[in-house]
Amino acid sequence: MESALTARDRVGVQDFVLLENYNSEAAFIENLRRRFKENLIYTYIGSVLVSVNPYKELEIYSKQQMERYRGVITSFYAVSDNTYRAMRTERKDQCILISGESGAGKTEASKKILLYYAVTCPANDHMAALGDRLLQSNPVLEAFGNAKTLRNDNSSRFGKYMDVQFDFRGTPVGGHILNYLLEKSRVVHQNQGERNFHIFYQLLDGGDDNLLSTLDLERNPQNYHYMVKGNCPRVSSINDKNNWKVVMKALPVIGFTEQEKLLNIIAGVLHLGNTQFGEGEEGETYITTETQIMTLAKLLGVDGSALREALTHKKLTAKGEEMISPLNFEQAVCARDALAKAVYGRTFTWLVEKINQSLSSKDSSVIGLLDIYGFEVLQHNSFEQFCINYCNEKLQQLFIELTLRSEQEEYETEGIAWETVKYFDNKIICDLIEEKHKGIISILVCMSSYLERLVIHKLANGKTRRVMSREEFRLLHYAGEVNYNVNGFLDKNNDLLNRNLKEVMCQSDNQILSHCFRKEEVIDQKRQEMAATQFKNSLMKLMEILMSKEPSYVRCIKPNDAKQPGKFDEVLVRHQVKYLGLMENLRVRRAGFAYRRRFEAFLQRYKPLCPETWPNWNGRLVDGVSLLVNHLGYKPEEYKLGRSKIFIRFPKTLFTTEDALEAKKFIKGFIYRHEEYCPENEYFLDHVRYSFLKNLHKNLPKSVLDKSWPTPPPSLVEASEHLRRLHMRNMVIKYCRRVQPEWKKQMMQKVVASEIFKDQKDSYPQSVGRLFLDSRLEREQINLKVVQTLGNDKVQYGVSVIKYDRRGFKPRPRQLLLTNTYAVLVDRTKIKQKIDYTALRGISVSSLTDGIFVLHMPSEDNKQKGDVVLQCSHVIELVTKLAMMANKINYVNISPGSIRFSMARGKEGIIDFVRGSELKVAKGKRGHLLVVSQQLSRCHVGSLQGGEGVLLLKTFQPADCVQSDFTPQTAPRNSTT
């Protein structure tokens, strides 16, 4: 772990409590900025983690890094690790509260915490299946509960609390999700530049033609009333088609067997939005889209006539008598939209229940994760922002209360006097919203017009009148003032579904809808709770859950609105620091003492600074700490000794101690730097090693061709070389994994050619830059009769060759065809000779620039025909392929002088190779075949018949035949070797 001085000088402090000017918001933000620029996105306020979204993947999320950071108190994983250890040792349920505005990384933070438990906790087969279900539940929940908003392309439009359940061994064995306040109004209306829930776009873009035809849907989202309001059908950062595949793959993993019924509901919502109404002369309302209503009835599994009646009439009960009353045009539209919201909202709740069934376990030890919507201040704030901000107000109240309580409990436990801290008590705002009979929620329930009860416009001062309309009221939240527009408040709060629509849905033969709309609901005559009341009650239950657990906190910050890595918008960050209450939290933490550490840890770190505690202290810990701080000159007002901890009031005191420690360790360490690792040099050597490894991390070679490597210190020479080999190996592995099959095949052949010919044959260098082709003969060049004769033995490679007979070495044009088991020599339409690979004794070539090679046949064949002497313009390519297919790579002989071969009737022949002024092949005086080879300046291979039966070969190999880059992607099909 870095020292406080090193961290402060380079990238700020790892704990805001150690800031010199802790009351300065500017210093707070500057510390965030400096760390963010170094990819150090996690900083603490005591035990509270502040996380800045990097908008990119960091290396700290690998399995190896997670294992490395276990127990390191300054890492992101400390929150995960500490809660897990506390649950195991104290047997008390824990919870992690993740907060921040949309796009700050809350959902990603919760995923990383779950991943940490999956990687580091004890594992079994059940956990692997559970982890898969947890992983697959995310895309499903995001598809049905997330949407593109102005601030975030993948914004969670619901609150989520998840309990991760552990058995007695500490193994995760289950989970349970509670969902809060799905933004159902988004189903029927979206603001300009926003979209409906992802699943609608995924279905239209990813569903196949047969599915869309079955659902009577078209691909164009602009054809659907519920998808055109935001005028944003496509988003560059979202691939709806791919996401659809992910969701469809995930559903079976988490136990879904009702995909068809689920998709019928989603399609039904779209058709419901396209249901249109007309108005008669007497004000009666009727449906103008009869075809639409029948399709809708079929998808929802209900009676079409009953649905038509329920959308245009409402059922009333007065004095025990039931009456049917027609709806006017506006009421019918509201009834249609209310049904769409109810169907989608209840289906989402059913979806969460199904996920819970796949994750359920009876084990009682849990760690809860709260991923809730962040505080919102938009240009126009309506009912949804009111509920979201009320939720954040309650969480802030809980946060302050628990933070103060835990701080006070620690001081009381250690016997340290507590100093009262002034802070904004937002209980007054919570009461204003939720107080019984008087609060805003109660007023919403009993009044149709309530603005006058909240803000009396005519009594407001001139400044307030100018910024507030008569349709607005203002609340002074902990994060600042917010004006709420009351237009639509009551409609969204009522969220009431006509009784006769409920009756129709209760009769659905779609099992999902019949589960979501219970018959008991129709029989119960009690007035349905309004949305705000339901949300208030669910929020109270959430507070009870959180109060019953030991809390930890993650405060997420969005560094910029463009979602751009490396960009830090100070104005935006300052706004979030304010509404997250981070400065207030820091003041609470610093109210007493900025720094605290257990006696044994303090002694272990700073004992070298005092002769009486170095190298070891064997007395009482408190006495040793007392001696140490007295030797360092601590003043009484700078510290207090508790029962098991030392409390230091000012960061400056700690920094001075750290400076002294670094100076002592570095000086002594430098003197002993060449000695074996010992207490005198351990800090110095650790620092040197750390500095080298950090520098190495930033300067690792990016290519297998880059041979640079930082020079290591003497103590790391062996480790550095090991790391260099590992890194090179990893780069090679990554490179090989990217290689396409055809390119891999080409490279394998080239490697074999190198093993055989490199530094052995003169013409090899000119062949390196040229591709080996699959065949040198087109299909039509091979006679059909030959192909039929070969039968199932398919030709793998073919090339034109010249065969020299054993009677005067007369040249004969032939085709050499290679199959998987043998080679054949073909003369036009006839197979002249079959060469079985298993019988092939070897292959001989010369070391000079010519195309001659000899195939050595078995001795029993030698009595009849002898070895085969051939010439080919692509000898390196041909011999390489033949050697690989025959598995005779080690049987290739390269001769610098002559080649002996068997002739007919047991006779032996000899080919002599010499250099000369002119390339030729001739029969010598002793009956040898003489090949004279000369490397010339132009690239041409040809042959002509010389006098007296002498074969004359001319070979030309130019310098421009060599290609500097071996690039199979661009090489022509008929390139030559």
PDB file of C-alpha atoms in Angstrom, residues 658-835:
ATOM      1  CA  GLU A 658       4.873   9.617   7.243  1.00  0.00           C
ATOM      2  CA  ASP A 659       7.571  11.998   6.013  1.00  0.00           C
ATOM      3  CA  ALA A 660       9.844  10.954   8.871  1.00  0.00           C
ATOM      4  CA  LEU A 661       9.181   7.266   8.169  1.00  0.00           C
ATOM      5  CA  GLU A 662       9.960   7.609   4.459  1.00  0.00           C
ATOM      6  CA  ALA A 663      13.139   9.563   5.115  1.00  0.00           C
ATOM      7  CA  LYS A 664      14.395   6.989   7.635  1.00  0.00           C
ATOM      8  CA  LYS A 665      13.487   4.004   5.501  1.00  0.00           C
ATOM      9  CA  PHE A 666      14.942   5.461   2.306  1.00  0.00           C
ATOM     10  CA  ILE A 667      18.275   6.559   3.805  1.00  0.00           C
ATOM     11  CA  LYS A 668      18.868   3.318   5.648  1.00  0.00           C
ATOM     12  CA  GLY A 669      17.504   1.340   2.717  1.00  0.00           C
ATOM     13  CA  PHE A 670      19.878   3.021   0.267  1.00  0.00           C
ATOM     14  CA  ILE A 671      22.861   2.153   2.469  1.00  0.00           C
ATOM     15  CA  TYR A 672      21.781  -1.510   2.641  1.00  0.00           C
ATOM     16  CA  ARG A 673      20.472  -1.697  -0.946  1.00  0.00           C
ATOM     17  CA  HIS A 674      23.014  -4.340  -2.031  1.00  0.00           C
ATOM     18  CA  GLU A 675      22.372  -6.584   0.991  1.00  0.00           C
ATOM     19  CA  GLU A 676      19.873  -9.417   1.164  1.00  0.00           C
ATOM     20  CA  TYR A 677      16.278  -8.422   1.905  1.00  0.00           C
ATOM     21  CA  CYS A 678      16.194  -7.329   5.554  1.00  0.00           C
ATOM     22  CA  PRO A 679      14.331  -4.900   7.876  1.00  0.00           C
ATOM     23  CA  GLU A 680      16.884  -2.165   7.115  1.00  0.00           C
ATOM     24  CA  ASN A 681      16.274  -2.152   3.350  1.00  0.00           C
ATOM     25  CA  GLU A 682      12.822  -3.719   2.942  1.00  0.00           C
ATOM     26  CA  TYR A 683      10.989  -0.406   2.478  1.00  0.00           C
ATOM     27  CA  PHE A 684      13.579   0.941   0.024  1.00  0.00           C
ATOM     28  CA  LEU A 685      13.680  -2.246  -2.043  1.00  0.00           C
ATOM     29  CA  ASP A 686       9.885  -2.458  -2.014  1.00  0.00           C
ATOM     30  CA  HIS A 687       9.701   1.101  -3.313  1.00  0.00           C
ATOM     31  CA  VAL A 688      12.280   0.424  -6.028  1.00  0.00           C
ATOM     32  CA  ARG A 689      10.422  -2.694  -7.081  1.00  0.00           C
ATOM     33  CA  TYR A 690       7.084  -0.930  -7.001  1.00  0.00           C
ATOM     34  CA  SER A 691       8.422   1.947  -9.099  1.00  0.00           C
ATOM     35  CA  PHE A 692       9.902  -0.415 -11.682  1.00  0.00           C
ATOM     36  CA  LEU A 693       6.722  -2.499 -11.939  1.00  0.00           C
ATOM     37  CA  LYS A 694       4.555   0.608 -12.242  1.00  0.00           C
ATOM     38  CA  ASN A 695       6.838   1.980 -14.964  1.00  0.00           C
ATOM     39  CA  LEU A 696       6.823  -1.416 -16.662  1.00  0.00           C
ATOM     40  CA  HIS A 697       3.028  -1.514 -16.563  1.00  0.00           C
ATOM     41  CA  LYS A 698       2.889   1.779 -18.454  1.00  0.00           C
ATOM     42  CA  ASN A 699       5.576   0.814 -21.007  1.00  0.00           C
ATOM     43  CA  LEU A 700       4.872  -2.794 -21.888  1.00  0.00           C
ATOM     44  CA  PRO A 701       5.572  -3.663 -25.552  1.00  0.00           C
ATOM     45  CA  LYS A 702       2.404  -3.604 -27.641  1.00  0.00           C
ATOM     46  CA  SER A 703       3.678  -5.809 -30.482  1.00  0.00           C
ATOM     47  CA  VAL A 704       5.591  -9.071 -30.786  1.00  0.00           C
ATOM     48  CA  LEU A 705       8.059  -7.177 -32.989  1.00  0.00           C
ATOM     49  CA  ASP A 706       8.807  -4.668 -30.226  1.00  0.00           C
ATOM     50  CA  LYS A 707      11.816  -6.016 -28.304  1.00  0.00           C
ATOM     51  CA  SER A 708      12.194  -3.049 -25.953  1.00  0.00           C
ATOM     52  CA  TRP A 709      12.012  -3.669 -22.200  1.00  0.00           C
ATOM     53  CA  PRO A 710      12.818  -1.356 -19.256  1.00  0.00           C
ATOM     54  CA  THR A 711      16.070  -2.091 -17.441  1.00  0.00           C
ATOM     55  CA  PRO A 712      15.242  -3.700 -14.055  1.00  0.00           C
ATOM     56  CA  PRO A 713      16.948  -2.994 -10.736  1.00  0.00           C
ATOM     57  CA  PRO A 714      19.398  -5.711  -9.573  1.00  0.00           C
ATOM     58  CA  SER A 715      16.829  -7.264  -7.225  1.00  0.00           C
ATOM     59  CA  LEU A 716      14.366  -7.784 -10.072  1.00  0.00           C
ATOM     60  CA  VAL A 717      16.565  -9.076 -12.905  1.00  0.00           C
ATOM     61  CA  GLU A 718      15.284 -12.646 -12.675  1.00  0.00           C
ATOM     62  CA  ALA A 719      11.661 -11.580 -12.161  1.00  0.00           C
ATOM     63  CA  SER A 720      11.920  -9.075 -15.004  1.00  0.00           C
ATOM     64  CA  GLU A 721      13.138 -11.733 -17.417  1.00  0.00           C
ATOM     65  CA  HIS A 722      10.336 -14.055 -16.323  1.00  0.00           C
ATOM     66  CA  LEU A 723       7.790 -11.278 -16.855  1.00  0.00           C
ATOM     67  CA  ARG A 724       9.278 -10.466 -20.257  1.00  0.00           C
ATOM     68  CA  ARG A 725       8.879 -14.090 -21.367  1.00  0.00           C
ATOM     69  CA  LEU A 726       5.340 -14.259 -19.990  1.00  0.00           C
ATOM     70  CA  HIS A 727       4.361 -11.024 -21.702  1.00  0.00           C
ATOM     71  CA  MET A 728       5.826 -12.125 -25.017  1.00  0.00           C
ATOM     72  CA  ARG A 729       4.064 -15.444 -24.677  1.00  0.00           C
ATOM     73  CA  ASN A 730       0.753 -13.711 -23.950  1.00  0.00           C
ATOM     74  CA  MET A 731       1.172 -11.422 -26.970  1.00  0.00           C
ATOM     75  CA  VAL A 732       1.934 -14.414 -29.175  1.00  0.00           C
ATOM     76  CA  ILE A 733      -1.112 -16.278 -27.825  1.00  0.00           C
ATOM     77  CA  LYS A 734      -3.341 -13.265 -28.452  1.00  0.00           C
ATOM     78  CA  TYR A 735      -1.892 -12.913 -31.936  1.00  0.00           C
ATOM     79  CA  CYS A 736      -2.468 -16.586 -32.715  1.00  0.00           C
ATOM     80  CA  ARG A 737      -6.044 -16.465 -31.462  1.00  0.00           C
ATOM     81  CA  ARG A 738      -6.772 -13.701 -33.959  1.00  0.00           C
ATOM     82  CA  VAL A 739      -5.340 -15.671 -36.865  1.00  0.00           C
ATOM     83  CA  GLN A 740      -7.956 -16.836 -39.397  1.00  0.00           C
ATOM     84  CA  PRO A 741      -7.985 -20.573 -40.350  1.00  0.00           C
ATOM     85  CA  GLU A 742      -6.606 -19.980 -43.865  1.00  0.00           C
ATOM     86  CA  TRP A 743      -3.864 -17.714 -42.556  1.00  0.00           C
ATOM     87  CA  LYS A 744      -3.033 -20.253 -39.842  1.00  0.00           C
ATOM     88  CA  LYS A 745      -2.740 -22.993 -42.457  1.00  0.00           C
ATOM     89  CA  GLN A 746      -0.436 -20.761 -44.531  1.00  0.00           C
ATOM     90  CA  MET A 747       1.766 -19.993 -41.526  1.00  0.00           C
ATOM     91  CA  MET A 748       2.040 -23.660 -40.536  1.00  0.00           C
ATOM     92  CA  GLN A 749       3.240 -24.523 -44.050  1.00  0.00           C
ATOM     93  CA  LYS A 750       5.729 -21.663 -44.012  1.00  0.00           C
ATOM     94  CA  VAL A 751       7.097 -22.808 -40.653  1.00  0.00           C
ATOM     95  CA  VAL A 752       7.630 -26.327 -42.029  1.00  0.00           C
ATOM     96  CA  ALA A 753       9.306 -24.876 -45.148  1.00  0.00           C
ATOM     97  CA  SER A 754      11.637 -22.926 -42.873  1.00  0.00           C
ATOM     98  CA  GLU A 755      12.523 -26.051 -40.876  1.00  0.00           C
ATOM     99  CA  ILE A 756      13.363 -27.910 -44.075  1.00  0.00           C
ATOM    100  CA  PHE A 757      15.002 -25.318 -46.328  1.00  0.00           C
ATOM    101  CA  LYS A 758      16.246 -22.366 -44.280  1.00  0.00           C
ATOM    102  CA  ASP A 759      20.024 -21.954 -44.707  1.00  0.00           C
ATOM    103  CA  GLN A 760      19.981 -25.170 -46.770  1.00  0.00           C
ATOM    104  CA  LYS A 761      18.735 -24.182 -50.238  1.00  0.00           C
ATOM    105  CA  ASP A 762      19.737 -21.107 -52.256  1.00  0.00           C
ATOM    106  CA  SER A 763      16.242 -20.382 -53.611  1.00  0.00           C
ATOM    107  CA  TYR A 764      14.558 -20.469 -50.171  1.00  0.00           C
ATOM    108  CA  PRO A 765      14.879 -16.712 -49.310  1.00  0.00           C
ATOM    109  CA  GLN A 766      13.049 -15.774 -52.527  1.00  0.00           C
ATOM    110  CA  SER A 767      10.129 -18.050 -51.547  1.00  0.00           C
ATOM    111  CA  VAL A 768       9.517 -16.584 -48.090  1.00  0.00           C
ATOM    112  CA  GLY A 769       7.462 -13.622 -49.240  1.00  0.00           C
ATOM    113  CA  ARG A 770       5.219 -15.610 -51.574  1.00  0.00           C
ATOM    114  CA  LEU A 771       2.045 -17.450 -50.667  1.00  0.00           C
ATOM    115  CA  PHE A 772       1.678 -21.193 -50.913  1.00  0.00           C
ATOM    116  CA  LEU A 773      -1.457 -21.824 -52.978  1.00  0.00           C
ATOM    117  CA  ASP A 774      -4.035 -24.528 -52.317  1.00  0.00           C
ATOM    118  CA  SER A 775      -3.352 -25.872 -55.804  1.00  0.00           C
ATOM    119  CA  ARG A 776      -1.428 -24.887 -58.927  1.00  0.00           C
ATOM    120  CA  LEU A 777      -4.033 -26.574 -61.155  1.00  0.00           C
ATOM    121  CA  GLU A 778      -7.563 -25.387 -61.684  1.00  0.00           C
ATOM    122  CA  ARG A 779     -10.311 -27.994 -61.351  1.00  0.00           C
ATOM    123  CA  GLU A 780     -10.958 -28.085 -65.107  1.00  0.00           C
ATOM    124  CA  GLN A 781      -7.265 -28.778 -65.798  1.00  0.00           C
ATOM    125  CA  ILE A 782      -7.532 -32.202 -64.131  1.00  0.00           C
ATOM    126  CA  ASN A 783      -9.091 -34.795 -66.413  1.00  0.00           C
ATOM    127  CA  LEU A 784     -12.555 -35.945 -65.306  1.00  0.00           C
ATOM    128  CA  LYS A 785     -11.625 -39.610 -65.937  1.00  0.00           C
ATOM    129  CA  VAL A 786      -8.725 -39.254 -63.489  1.00  0.00           C
ATOM    130  CA  VAL A 787     -10.999 -37.699 -60.861  1.00  0.00           C
ATOM    131  CA  GLN A 788     -13.479 -40.567 -61.265  1.00  0.00           C
ATOM    132  CA  THR A 789     -10.679 -43.110 -60.959  1.00  0.00           C
ATOM    133  CA  LEU A 790      -9.526 -41.529 -57.691  1.00  0.00           C
ATOM    134  CA  GLY A 791     -13.081 -41.841 -56.301  1.00  0.00           C
ATOM    135  CA  ASN A 792     -13.309 -40.742 -52.647  1.00  0.00           C
ATOM    136  CA  ASP A 793      -9.637 -39.750 -52.557  1.00  0.00           C
ATOM    137  CA  LYS A 794     -10.050 -36.040 -53.264  1.00  0.00           C
ATOM    138  CA  VAL A 795      -7.210 -34.061 -54.808  1.00  0.00           C
ATOM    139  CA  GLN A 796      -5.727 -31.787 -52.123  1.00  0.00           C
ATOM    140  CA  TYR A 797      -3.022 -30.222 -54.317  1.00  0.00           C
ATOM    141  CA  GLY A 798      -2.030 -30.406 -57.963  1.00  0.00           C
ATOM    142  CA  VAL A 799       0.949 -29.058 -59.919  1.00  0.00           C
ATOM    143  CA  SER A 800       2.564 -29.464 -63.345  1.00  0.00           C
ATOM    144  CA  VAL A 801       5.953 -31.264 -63.262  1.00  0.00           C
ATOM    145  CA  ILE A 802       8.500 -32.733 -65.651  1.00  0.00           C
ATOM    146  CA  LYS A 803       9.445 -36.381 -65.129  1.00  0.00           C
ATOM    147  CA  TYR A 804      12.792 -37.623 -66.356  1.00  0.00           C
ATOM    148  CA  ASP A 805      12.675 -41.248 -67.459  1.00  0.00           C
ATOM    149  CA  ARG A 806      15.481 -43.603 -66.657  1.00  0.00           C
ATOM    150  CA  ARG A 807      16.440 -44.183 -70.299  1.00  0.00           C
ATOM    151  CA  GLY A 808      18.482 -41.171 -71.246  1.00  0.00           C
ATOM    152  CA  PHE A 809      16.654 -38.850 -68.821  1.00  0.00           C
ATOM    153  CA  LYS A 810      14.147 -37.808 -71.459  1.00  0.00           C
ATOM    154  CA  PRO A 811      11.720 -35.124 -70.093  1.00  0.00           C
ATOM    155  CA  ARG A 812       8.040 -36.049 -69.961  1.00  0.00           C
ATOM    156  CA  PRO A 813       5.333 -33.460 -68.986  1.00  0.00           C
ATOM    157  CA  ARG A 814       3.146 -34.772 -66.165  1.00  0.00           C
ATOM    158  CA  GLN A 815       0.715 -33.664 -63.433  1.00  0.00           C
ATOM    159  CA  LEU A 816       1.525 -34.551 -59.830  1.00  0.00           C
ATOM    160  CA  LEU A 817      -1.662 -34.835 -57.728  1.00  0.00           C
ATOM    161  CA  LEU A 818      -1.571 -35.158 -53.938  1.00  0.00           C
ATOM    162  CA  THR A 819      -4.433 -36.809 -52.040  1.00  0.00           C
ATOM    163  CA  ASN A 820      -4.611 -37.523 -48.305  1.00  0.00           C
ATOM    164  CA  THR A 821      -3.069 -41.015 -48.673  1.00  0.00           C
ATOM    165  CA  TYR A 822      -0.982 -41.089 -51.854  1.00  0.00           C
ATOM    166  CA  ALA A 823       0.396 -39.123 -54.798  1.00  0.00           C
ATOM    167  CA  VAL A 824      -0.198 -39.911 -58.451  1.00  0.00           C
ATOM    168  CA  LEU A 825       1.620 -38.992 -61.654  1.00  0.00           C
ATOM    169  CA  VAL A 826      -0.825 -38.297 -64.477  1.00  0.00           C
ATOM    170  CA  ASP A 827      -0.204 -38.239 -68.248  1.00  0.00           C
ATOM    171  CA  ARG A 828      -3.198 -36.448 -69.736  1.00  0.00           C
ATOM    172  CA  THR A 829      -6.046 -38.929 -69.080  1.00  0.00           C
ATOM    173  CA  LYS A 830      -4.085 -41.788 -67.491  1.00  0.00           C
ATOM    174  CA  ILE A 831      -2.629 -42.354 -64.038  1.00  0.00           C
ATOM    175  CA  LYS A 832       0.941 -43.451 -64.839  1.00  0.00           C
ATOM    176  CA  GLN A 833       2.198 -44.089 -61.309  1.00  0.00           C
ATOM    177  CA  LYS A 834       0.746 -44.220 -57.774  1.00  0.00           C
ATOM    178  CA  ILE A 835       3.059 -43.378 -54.859  1.00  0.00           C
TER     179      ILE A 835
END
